[in-house]
CSV table of C-alpha atoms and ligand atoms in Angstrom, one decimal:
chain,number,residue,atom,x,y,z
A,1,GLN,CA,-28.2,4.4,-25.8
A,2,ASP,CA,-28.2,2.6,-29.1
A,3,GLY,CA,-26.6,3.7,-31.9
A,4,LEU,CA,-23.3,4.4,-30.4
A,5,ASP,CA,-20.0,4.7,-32.0
A,6,TYR,CA,-17.9,3.7,-29.0
A,7,LEU,CA,-18.7,2.1,-25.6
A,8,ILE,CA,-15.8,2.7,-23.4
A,9,VAL,CA,-15.2,1.0,-20.2
A,10,GLY,CA,-13.1,3.0,-17.8
A,11,SER,CA,-12.7,6.5,-17.4
A,12,GLY,CA,-9.0,6.6,-16.4
A,13,LEU,CA,-6.7,8.5,-18.4
A,14,PHE,CA,-6.8,5.9,-21.4
A,15,GLY,CA,-10.6,6.0,-21.7
A,16,ALA,CA,-11.0,9.7,-21.1
A,17,VAL,CA,-8.6,10.9,-23.8
A,18,PHE,CA,-10.0,8.3,-26.1
A,19,ALA,CA,-13.6,9.4,-25.5
A,20,HIS,CA,-12.4,13.1,-25.9
A,21,GLU,CA,-10.9,12.6,-29.2
A,22,MET,CA,-13.7,10.6,-30.6
A,23,THR,CA,-16.4,13.1,-29.3
A,24,LYS,CA,-14.4,15.8,-30.7
A,25,ARG,CA,-14.5,14.0,-34.3
A,26,GLY,CA,-18.2,13.7,-33.8
A,27,LYS,CA,-18.5,10.1,-32.8
A,28,LYS,CA,-21.2,9.0,-30.0
A,29,CYS,CA,-19.6,7.8,-26.9
A,30,LEU,CA,-20.7,6.4,-23.4
A,31,VAL,CA,-18.1,5.8,-20.8
A,32,LEU,CA,-18.8,3.3,-18.4
A,33,GLU,CA,-17.0,3.6,-15.0
A,34,LYS,CA,-17.4,1.0,-12.1
A,35,ARG,CA,-15.9,3.2,-9.5
A,36,GLU,CA,-18.0,5.9,-8.1
A,37,ALA,CA,-16.0,8.5,-9.4
A,38,VAL,CA,-14.3,9.3,-12.4
A,39,GLY,CA,-10.4,9.4,-13.4
A,40,GLY,CA,-9.1,6.1,-12.6
A,41,ASN,CA,-5.9,6.4,-10.5
A,42,ILE,CA,-5.0,9.9,-11.1
A,43,ARG,CA,-8.1,10.9,-9.4
A,44,CYS,CA,-7.2,13.1,-6.5
A,45,GLU,CA,-9.5,14.1,-3.4
A,46,GLU,CA,-9.4,17.5,-2.3
A,47,ARG,CA,-9.1,17.9,1.9
A,48,ASP,CA,-8.8,21.5,3.4
A,49,GLY,CA,-7.5,22.7,0.1
A,50,ILE,CA,-5.0,20.0,-0.4
A,51,ASN,CA,-5.2,17.8,-3.4
A,52,VAL,CA,-4.6,14.2,-1.8
A,53,HIS,CA,-3.5,11.6,-4.4
A,54,VAL,CA,-5.6,8.6,-3.4
A,55,TYR,CA,-4.2,6.0,-5.8
A,56,GLY,CA,-0.5,7.0,-5.3
A,57,ALA,CA,1.5,10.1,-5.8
A,58,HIS,CA,1.4,11.1,-9.3
A,59,ILE,CA,4.1,13.1,-11.0
A,60,PHE,CA,3.5,14.1,-14.7
A,61,HIS,CA,6.9,14.0,-16.7
A,62,THR,CA,7.6,13.3,-20.3
A,63,ASN,CA,9.9,13.9,-23.3
A,64,ASN,CA,7.1,14.1,-25.7
A,65,LYS,CA,6.4,17.5,-26.7
A,66,GLU,CA,2.9,16.3,-28.2
A,67,VAL,CA,1.7,15.0,-25.2
A,68,TRP,CA,3.0,17.8,-23.2
A,69,GLN,CA,1.0,20.4,-25.3
A,70,TYR,CA,-2.0,17.8,-25.2
A,71,VAL,CA,-2.3,17.9,-21.2
A,72,ASN,CA,-1.5,21.6,-21.1
A,73,GLN,CA,-4.8,22.4,-23.0
A,74,PHE,CA,-6.8,21.2,-19.8
A,75,ALA,CA,-4.6,22.6,-17.0
A,76,ASP,CA,-1.5,24.7,-16.6
A,77,PHE,CA,1.4,23.0,-14.9
A,78,ASN,CA,3.3,24.3,-11.8
A,79,GLN,CA,7.2,24.2,-11.4
A,80,TYR,CA,7.1,21.0,-9.2
A,81,VAL,CA,10.5,18.9,-9.7
A,82,ASN,CA,10.6,15.7,-8.4
A,83,SER,CA,13.5,15.5,-5.8
A,84,PRO,CA,12.9,12.9,-3.2
A,85,VAL,CA,15.0,12.5,-0.2
A,86,ALA,CA,16.0,9.2,1.3
A,87,ASN,CA,15.8,8.6,5.0
A,88,PHE,CA,18.1,5.9,6.3
A,89,ARG,CA,17.9,5.7,10.1
A,90,GLY,CA,17.6,9.4,10.3
A,91,GLU,CA,20.6,10.0,7.9
A,92,LEU,CA,19.2,11.9,4.9
A,93,TYR,CA,20.5,11.2,1.2
A,94,ASN,CA,19.3,13.1,-2.0
A,95,LEU,CA,18.1,10.9,-4.8
A,96,PRO,CA,18.7,10.2,-7.5
A,97,PHE,CA,22.5,9.1,-6.6
A,98,ASN,CA,24.4,12.4,-7.4
A,99,MET,CA,27.1,14.5,-6.0
A,100,ASN,CA,24.8,15.4,-3.1
A,101,THR,CA,24.3,11.9,-2.1
A,102,PHE,CA,27.9,11.1,-2.2
A,103,HIS,CA,28.9,14.1,-0.2
A,104,ALA,CA,26.6,13.3,2.5
A,105,MET,CA,27.7,9.7,2.4
A,106,TRP,CA,31.6,9.9,2.2
A,107,GLY,CA,32.2,13.8,2.8
A,108,VAL,CA,33.6,13.9,-1.2
A,109,THR,CA,33.3,17.0,-3.1
A,110,THR,CA,34.6,16.3,-6.5
A,111,PRO,CA,33.1,13.9,-9.1
A,112,ALA,CA,36.6,12.3,-9.2
A,113,GLU,CA,36.6,11.4,-5.6
A,114,ALA,CA,33.3,10.3,-5.9
A,115,ALA,CA,33.9,7.9,-8.8
A,116,ALA,CA,37.0,6.6,-7.4
A,117,LYS,CA,35.1,5.7,-4.2
A,118,ILE,CA,32.4,3.9,-6.3
A,119,ALA,CA,35.0,2.0,-8.5
A,120,ALA,CA,36.9,0.7,-5.5
A,121,GLN,CA,33.7,-0.5,-3.9
A,122,ARG,CA,32.1,-2.0,-7.2
A,123,ALA,CA,35.4,-4.3,-7.5
A,124,GLU,CA,34.1,-6.3,-4.6
A,125,ILE,CA,31.9,-8.2,-7.0
A,126,GLU,CA,34.1,-10.7,-9.4
A,127,GLY,CA,32.2,-12.4,-12.1
A,128,GLU,CA,28.5,-12.7,-13.1
A,129,PRO,CA,26.3,-11.4,-9.9
A,130,ARG,CA,24.2,-14.1,-8.9
A,131,ASN,CA,21.3,-12.1,-7.4
A,132,LEU,CA,20.2,-8.8,-6.9
A,133,GLU,CA,22.4,-7.8,-4.1
A,134,GLU,CA,25.5,-8.8,-5.8
A,135,GLN,CA,24.1,-6.8,-9.0
A,136,ALA,CA,23.4,-3.7,-7.1
A,137,ILE,CA,27.1,-3.9,-5.3
A,138,SER,CA,28.5,-4.7,-9.0
A,139,LEU,CA,26.8,-1.3,-10.1
A,140,VAL,CA,27.3,1.2,-7.1
A,141,GLY,CA,29.1,-0.4,-4.3
A,142,ARG,CA,28.3,-1.9,-0.8
A,143,ASP,CA,27.4,1.7,0.9
A,144,ILE,CA,24.8,2.9,-1.6
A,145,TYR,CA,23.6,-0.6,-1.7
A,146,GLU,CA,23.2,-1.2,1.8
A,147,LYS,CA,21.8,2.4,2.8
A,148,LEU,CA,19.8,3.2,-0.1
A,149,ILE,CA,18.6,-0.1,-2.0
A,150,GLN,CA,18.7,-2.9,0.1
A,151,GLY,CA,15.8,-2.4,2.6
A,152,TYR,CA,13.6,-0.5,-0.1
A,153,THR,CA,14.1,-3.3,-2.4
A,154,GLU,CA,13.0,-6.1,0.2
A,155,LYS,CA,10.1,-4.1,1.2
A,156,GLN,CA,9.0,-3.8,-2.2
A,157,TRP,CA,9.3,-7.4,-3.2
A,158,GLY,CA,8.6,-9.1,0.0
A,159,ARG,CA,12.0,-11.1,-0.2
A,160,LYS,CA,15.9,-10.7,0.4
A,161,CYS,CA,17.8,-9.2,-2.2
A,162,THR,CA,20.1,-12.2,-2.1
A,163,GLU,CA,16.7,-14.1,-3.2
A,164,LEU,CA,15.9,-11.8,-5.9
A,165,PRO,CA,17.0,-12.3,-9.6
A,166,ALA,CA,20.0,-10.1,-10.8
A,167,PHE,CA,18.1,-9.1,-13.9
A,168,ILE,CA,15.5,-6.9,-11.9
A,169,ILE,CA,18.0,-4.1,-11.6
A,170,LYS,CA,19.6,-3.6,-15.0
A,171,ARG,CA,21.2,0.1,-14.3
A,172,LEU,CA,21.1,2.3,-11.3
A,173,PRO,CA,21.9,5.6,-12.9
A,174,VAL,CA,24.6,7.6,-11.2
A,175,ARG,CA,25.2,11.4,-11.9
A,176,TYR,CA,28.4,13.2,-11.0
A,177,THR,CA,26.6,16.4,-10.8
A,178,TYR,CA,24.9,18.2,-8.0
A,179,ASP,CA,21.4,17.8,-9.7
A,180,ASN,CA,18.5,16.4,-7.4
A,181,ASN,CA,16.0,16.2,-10.6
A,182,TYR,CA,14.6,12.5,-10.3
A,183,PHE,CA,13.0,12.5,-13.7
A,184,ASN,CA,15.5,12.9,-17.0
A,185,ALA,CA,12.4,14.5,-18.7
A,186,LEU,CA,12.2,17.6,-20.9
A,187,TYR,CA,8.7,18.6,-19.2
A,188,GLN,CA,7.5,17.9,-15.8
A,189,GLY,CA,4.9,19.3,-13.3
A,190,ILE,CA,1.9,18.9,-11.3
A,191,PRO,CA,-1.3,20.4,-13.1
A,192,ILE,CA,-2.5,23.5,-11.2
A,193,GLY,CA,-6.1,22.9,-10.0
A,194,GLY,CA,-5.2,19.1,-9.7
A,195,TYR,CA,-5.6,16.0,-12.0
A,196,ASN,CA,-9.1,15.9,-11.6
A,197,LYS,CA,-9.3,19.3,-13.7
A,198,ILE,CA,-7.8,17.3,-16.5
A,199,ILE,CA,-10.3,14.6,-16.4
A,200,ALA,CA,-13.0,17.0,-16.2
A,201,GLY,CA,-12.0,18.8,-19.1
A,202,LEU,CA,-11.4,15.5,-20.9
A,203,LEU,CA,-14.9,14.1,-20.1
A,204,GLU,CA,-16.7,17.6,-20.6
A,205,GLY,CA,-20.0,17.0,-22.6
A,206,ILE,CA,-19.6,13.2,-22.6
A,207,GLU,CA,-22.2,10.9,-20.7
A,208,VAL,CA,-20.3,8.8,-18.2
A,209,ARG,CA,-22.1,6.2,-16.0
A,210,THR,CA,-20.4,5.8,-12.7
A,211,GLY,CA,-21.0,2.7,-10.6
A,212,VAL,CA,-21.4,0.6,-13.5
A,213,ASP,CA,-19.2,-2.5,-13.9
A,214,TYR,CA,-19.4,-3.7,-17.7
A,215,ASN,CA,-18.3,-7.1,-16.9
A,216,ALA,CA,-21.4,-7.5,-14.5
A,217,SER,CA,-23.8,-5.8,-16.8
A,218,ARG,CA,-22.6,-7.3,-20.3
A,219,GLY,CA,-26.2,-8.2,-21.3
A,220,GLU,CA,-27.5,-4.7,-21.0
A,221,TYR,CA,-24.7,-3.3,-23.2
A,222,GLU,CA,-24.7,-5.9,-25.7
A,223,GLY,CA,-24.7,-4.7,-29.2
A,224,VAL,CA,-25.3,-0.7,-28.0
A,225,ALA,CA,-22.0,0.2,-29.8
A,226,ARG,CA,-20.1,-0.3,-32.9
A,227,LYS,CA,-17.1,-1.0,-30.8
A,228,VAL,CA,-16.2,-1.5,-27.2
A,229,VAL,CA,-12.9,0.2,-25.9
A,230,TYR,CA,-12.0,-1.7,-22.6
A,231,THR,CA,-9.5,-0.5,-20.3
A,232,GLY,CA,-10.2,-2.8,-17.5
A,233,ALA,CA,-8.5,-6.1,-16.6
A,234,LEU,CA,-8.0,-8.5,-19.4
A,235,ASP,CA,-8.7,-11.8,-17.4
A,236,GLU,CA,-11.9,-10.2,-15.7
A,237,TYR,CA,-13.2,-9.4,-19.3
A,238,PHE,CA,-12.8,-13.6,-20.2
A,239,ALA,CA,-14.2,-14.3,-16.5
A,240,TYR,CA,-10.9,-15.5,-15.6
A,241,GLN,CA,-11.6,-18.6,-17.9
A,242,LEU,CA,-7.5,-19.4,-18.2
A,243,GLY,CA,-6.7,-18.4,-14.9
A,244,ARG,CA,-5.8,-15.2,-13.0
A,245,LEU,CA,-3.0,-12.6,-13.6
A,246,GLU,CA,-1.3,-11.6,-10.6
A,247,TYR,CA,-0.6,-7.9,-9.2
A,248,ARG,CA,1.7,-6.5,-6.3
A,249,GLY,CA,-0.6,-4.5,-4.2
A,250,LEU,CA,0.0,-1.4,-2.2
A,251,LYS,CA,-1.9,0.0,1.3
A,252,PHE,CA,-1.9,3.7,1.7
A,253,GLU,CA,-2.4,5.2,5.2
A,254,THR,CA,-3.3,8.8,5.0
A,255,GLU,CA,-3.5,11.2,8.0
A,256,ARG,CA,-4.3,14.8,8.6
A,257,LEU,CA,-1.8,16.5,10.8
A,258,GLU,CA,-2.2,19.7,12.8
A,259,GLN,CA,0.9,21.2,11.4
A,260,GLU,CA,1.8,23.3,8.5
A,261,ASN,CA,4.9,21.5,7.2
A,262,HIS,CA,5.4,17.9,8.4
A,263,GLN,CA,8.6,16.8,6.3
A,264,GLY,CA,9.5,19.7,4.1
A,265,VAL,CA,9.4,17.6,0.7
A,266,ALA,CA,6.6,15.8,-1.1
A,267,VAL,CA,8.4,12.3,-1.2
A,268,MET,CA,10.5,10.9,1.5
A,269,ASN,CA,11.6,6.9,1.0
A,270,TYR,CA,12.4,5.2,4.1
A,271,THR,CA,15.3,2.8,2.7
A,272,ALA,CA,15.9,0.8,6.4
A,273,ALA,CA,14.3,-2.6,6.1
A,274,GLU,CA,12.7,-2.1,9.9
A,275,VAL,CA,10.2,0.8,9.0
A,276,PRO,CA,7.4,-1.1,7.4
A,277,TYR,CA,6.6,1.5,5.0
A,278,THR,CA,8.5,2.6,1.8
A,279,ARG,CA,7.4,6.2,1.5
A,280,ILE,CA,5.8,9.0,3.0
A,281,ILE,CA,4.0,11.5,0.9
A,282,GLU,CA,3.2,14.8,2.0
A,283,HIS,CA,0.7,15.9,-0.6
A,284,LYS,CA,0.6,19.7,-0.2
A,285,HIS,CA,4.3,19.9,-1.2
A,286,PHE,CA,3.3,18.9,-4.8
A,287,GLU,CA,1.5,22.5,-5.2
A,288,PHE,CA,3.7,24.3,-2.8
A,289,GLY,CA,0.5,24.5,-0.4
A,290,THR,CA,0.6,27.0,2.5
A,291,GLN,CA,-2.5,25.6,4.3
A,292,PRO,CA,-2.3,25.7,8.1
A,293,VAL,CA,-2.7,21.8,8.3
A,294,THR,CA,-1.2,18.9,6.1
A,295,TYR,CA,-1.8,15.5,4.8
A,296,VAL,CA,0.6,12.6,4.8
A,297,THR,CA,0.3,9.2,3.2
A,298,ARG,CA,2.5,6.2,4.3
A,299,GLU,CA,2.8,3.7,1.5
A,300,TYR,CA,3.2,-0.1,2.4
A,301,PRO,CA,3.7,-2.7,-0.5
A,302,GLN,CA,1.5,-5.7,-0.1
A,303,GLU,CA,0.8,-8.9,-1.4
A,304,TRP,CA,-2.0,-8.8,-3.7
A,305,LYS,CA,-5.3,-10.9,-3.4
A,306,PRO,CA,-8.1,-11.2,-5.8
A,307,GLY,CA,-10.7,-8.5,-5.2
A,308,GLU,CA,-8.1,-5.8,-4.2
A,309,GLU,CA,-7.0,-2.9,-6.2
A,310,ALA,CA,-4.4,-3.9,-8.6
A,311,TYR,CA,-1.4,-1.5,-8.5
A,312,TYR,CA,1.7,-3.3,-10.2
A,313,PRO,CA,1.5,-6.2,-12.8
A,314,VAL,CA,4.0,-8.9,-12.1
A,315,ASN,CA,5.6,-9.4,-15.4
A,316,ASP,CA,7.2,-12.9,-14.7
A,317,GLU,CA,7.1,-15.4,-17.1
A,318,ARG,CA,4.0,-17.3,-16.0
A,319,ASN,CA,2.0,-14.2,-15.7
A,320,GLN,CA,3.3,-13.0,-19.2
A,321,GLN,CA,2.5,-16.3,-20.9
A,322,LEU,CA,-1.1,-16.2,-19.4
A,323,TYR,CA,-1.6,-12.7,-20.6
A,324,GLU,CA,-0.5,-13.6,-24.1
A,325,LYS,CA,-3.0,-16.4,-23.9
A,326,TYR,CA,-5.9,-13.7,-22.9
A,327,ALA,CA,-4.6,-11.3,-25.8
A,328,GLU,CA,-4.8,-14.2,-28.3
A,329,LEU,CA,-8.7,-14.4,-27.4
A,330,ALA,CA,-9.1,-10.9,-27.4
A,331,ALA,CA,-7.5,-10.6,-31.0
A,332,LYS,CA,-10.4,-12.7,-32.2
A,333,GLU,CA,-13.1,-10.1,-31.1
A,334,ASP,CA,-13.2,-7.6,-34.1
A,335,LYS,CA,-15.4,-5.0,-32.1
A,336,LEU,CA,-12.9,-5.1,-29.0
A,337,ILE,CA,-10.2,-2.1,-28.8
A,338,LEU,CA,-8.0,-2.7,-25.6
A,339,GLY,CA,-6.0,0.2,-23.8
A,340,GLY,CA,-4.5,1.3,-20.7
A,341,ARG,CA,-2.2,-0.3,-17.9
A,342,LEU,CA,-4.8,-2.9,-16.9
A,343,ALA,CA,-6.2,-4.1,-20.3
A,344,MET,CA,-2.2,-4.3,-21.5
A,345,TYR,CA,-1.0,-5.6,-18.3
A,346,LYS,CA,1.9,-3.1,-18.4
A,347,TYR,CA,3.2,-0.5,-16.0
A,348,TYR,CA,2.8,2.8,-18.0
A,349,ASP,CA,3.2,6.3,-17.0
A,350,MET,CA,0.7,8.9,-17.7
A,351,ASP,CA,2.4,10.1,-20.8
A,352,LYS,CA,2.7,6.6,-22.3
A,353,VAL,CA,-1.1,6.2,-21.6
A,354,ILE,CA,-1.9,9.3,-23.5
A,355,GLU,CA,0.4,8.5,-26.2
A,356,THR,CA,-1.0,4.9,-26.9
A,357,ALA,CA,-4.7,6.2,-26.4
A,358,LEU,CA,-3.9,9.0,-29.4
A,359,SER,CA,-2.3,6.4,-31.4
A,360,ALA,CA,-5.4,4.1,-30.8
A,361,VAL,CA,-7.5,7.0,-32.2
A,362,LYS,CA,-5.5,7.5,-35.2
A,363,ARG,CA,-5.7,3.7,-35.9
A,364,GLU,CA,-9.5,4.0,-35.7
A,365,ALA,CA,-9.5,7.0,-38.0
A,366,ALA,CA,-7.4,5.3,-40.7
A,367,GLU,CA,-9.6,2.4,-40.8
A,368,GLU,CA,-12.5,4.4,-41.7
B,401,FAD,P1,-6.8,3.5,-14.5
B,401,FAD,O1,-6.2,4.8,-14.2
B,401,FAD,O2,-6.5,2.3,-14.0
B,401,FAD,O3,-8.2,3.5,-15.3
B,401,FAD,C1,-9.0,2.3,-15.5
B,401,FAD,C2,-10.5,2.6,-15.1
B,401,FAD,O4,-11.3,1.6,-15.6
B,401,FAD,C3,-10.5,2.7,-13.5
B,401,FAD,O5,-11.2,3.7,-13.2
B,401,FAD,C4,-11.6,1.5,-13.4
B,401,FAD,O6,-12.3,1.7,-12.3
B,401,FAD,C5,-12.4,1.4,-14.6
B,401,FAD,N1,-12.7,-0.1,-14.8
B,401,FAD,C6,-11.9,-1.3,-14.8
B,401,FAD,N2,-12.6,-2.3,-15.1
B,401,FAD,C7,-14.0,-1.8,-15.2
B,401,FAD,C8,-15.2,-2.5,-15.5
B,401,FAD,N3,-15.2,-3.8,-15.9
B,401,FAD,N4,-16.4,-1.8,-15.8
B,401,FAD,C9,-16.2,-0.4,-15.6
B,401,FAD,N5,-15.1,0.4,-15.3
B,401,FAD,C10,-13.9,-0.4,-15.3
B,401,FAD,N6,2.5,7.7,-13.7
B,401,FAD,C11,3.2,9.1,-14.1
B,401,FAD,O7,3.4,9.5,-15.2
B,401,FAD,N7,3.8,9.6,-13.0
B,401,FAD,C12,3.9,9.0,-11.7
B,401,FAD,O8,4.1,9.5,-10.8
B,401,FAD,C13,3.0,7.9,-11.5
B,401,FAD,N8,2.6,7.3,-10.4
B,401,FAD,C14,2.4,6.3,-10.0
B,401,FAD,C15,2.2,5.8,-8.8
B,401,FAD,C16,1.3,4.6,-8.6
B,401,FAD,C17,1.1,4.0,-6.9
B,401,FAD,C18,0.7,3.8,-9.6
B,401,FAD,C19,0.0,2.5,-9.3
B,401,FAD,C20,0.8,4.1,-10.8
B,401,FAD,C21,1.5,5.5,-11.2
B,401,FAD,N9,1.7,6.3,-12.6
B,401,FAD,C22,2.5,7.2,-12.5
B,401,FAD,C23,1.0,5.4,-13.5
B,401,FAD,C24,-0.6,6.0,-13.7
B,401,FAD,O9,-1.5,5.9,-12.7
B,401,FAD,C25,-1.1,5.3,-15.0
B,401,FAD,O10,-0.3,5.7,-16.1
B,401,FAD,C26,-2.5,5.9,-15.5
B,401,FAD,O11,-3.2,5.9,-14.4
B,401,FAD,C27,-3.3,4.7,-16.3
B,401,FAD,O12,-4.5,5.1,-16.8
B,401,FAD,P2,-5.3,4.2,-17.4
B,401,FAD,O13,-6.5,4.5,-18.0
B,401,FAD,O14,-4.6,3.0,-18.1
B,401,FAD,O15,-5.8,3.1,-16.1
């Protein structure tokens, strides 16, 4: 293992893209992965012919043509378009908020009628919104707030909307067209054959050691490579010497159901406060599956405790300042490259992760 160019910690999208590109350029790479399987959070598990997104539902979407062409090298993408449905006590509404939503809510049929309804309800809030509730009402009015935002947001944050700061919601896009396409992206889809196919293509011919936690086996890998590319949590890299970064957790409850079609859509949001989960994902619909059985996953937002899977960074002031201090320590290590959602302590969509990995490769190439 000596004489490596890059020791890459983490086989998620960032690590896998970096390893692939550098190997292509003739560099010697070794990937370490602490889980038993590669792929990080885009990993799927195949059950009864259905790809189950085990770390949360993943829909690829991007405006970046280079990134789109990049992923298409490893898999073709299907025509899946994300069009989630919100379920409020049995009333169904299309998302994102659009003419279908407004028609179901108020019976309006024209954009002008819908706009007038929203404008009248927005006027309820006078002056600067003092909390998230007032902010949301000032943007879309009370009906949409109470049926589609309030309960969902309170479950996500574990706090009342009246106790959450207004800035959490800056914009609430409203469309006056009958368009249920959730993402405003030029390119969108699910890889045919699943995300594992992309990871397998990226890591083909590259040595990966799974079940190896780099931070727990530093001694063994000291000095083996010219540089270390680290995609794990930054506080963990520094043995939490300045304190711990915080995250929001998620719990997934997956169930096999003896029916062909459970909810008729891949993503159904449950927006009432009394339903404990925020969403039910029916995985087969990402790939237009026709199997006789189906798999559904209920998603429960959770407090996060150290040692649990870290899903969303909490980018508040305390955590952001702590992260900056760790980043200063990291900047002093000239053989260390950081990348990916954990090391950067940032929520990144997949396309951004690929974009930043390709940029890191270009920076490395420019240094030589
Ligand atoms: P990861 O996938 O987390 O990979 C990091 C890897 O490093 C992991 O495999 C980990 O085990 C390993 N590792 C960490 N520490 C060590 C160590 N010490 N030693 C060895 N290995 C280590 N993006 C979209 O574009 N569309 C979506 O619909 C979407 N949905 C999402 C839903 C959820 C619930 C979440 C949480 C994210 C979603 N994302 C989505 C974002 C997407 O998951 C990320 O952009 C992407 O997976 C990040 O890749 P990564 O390589 O940065 O991190």
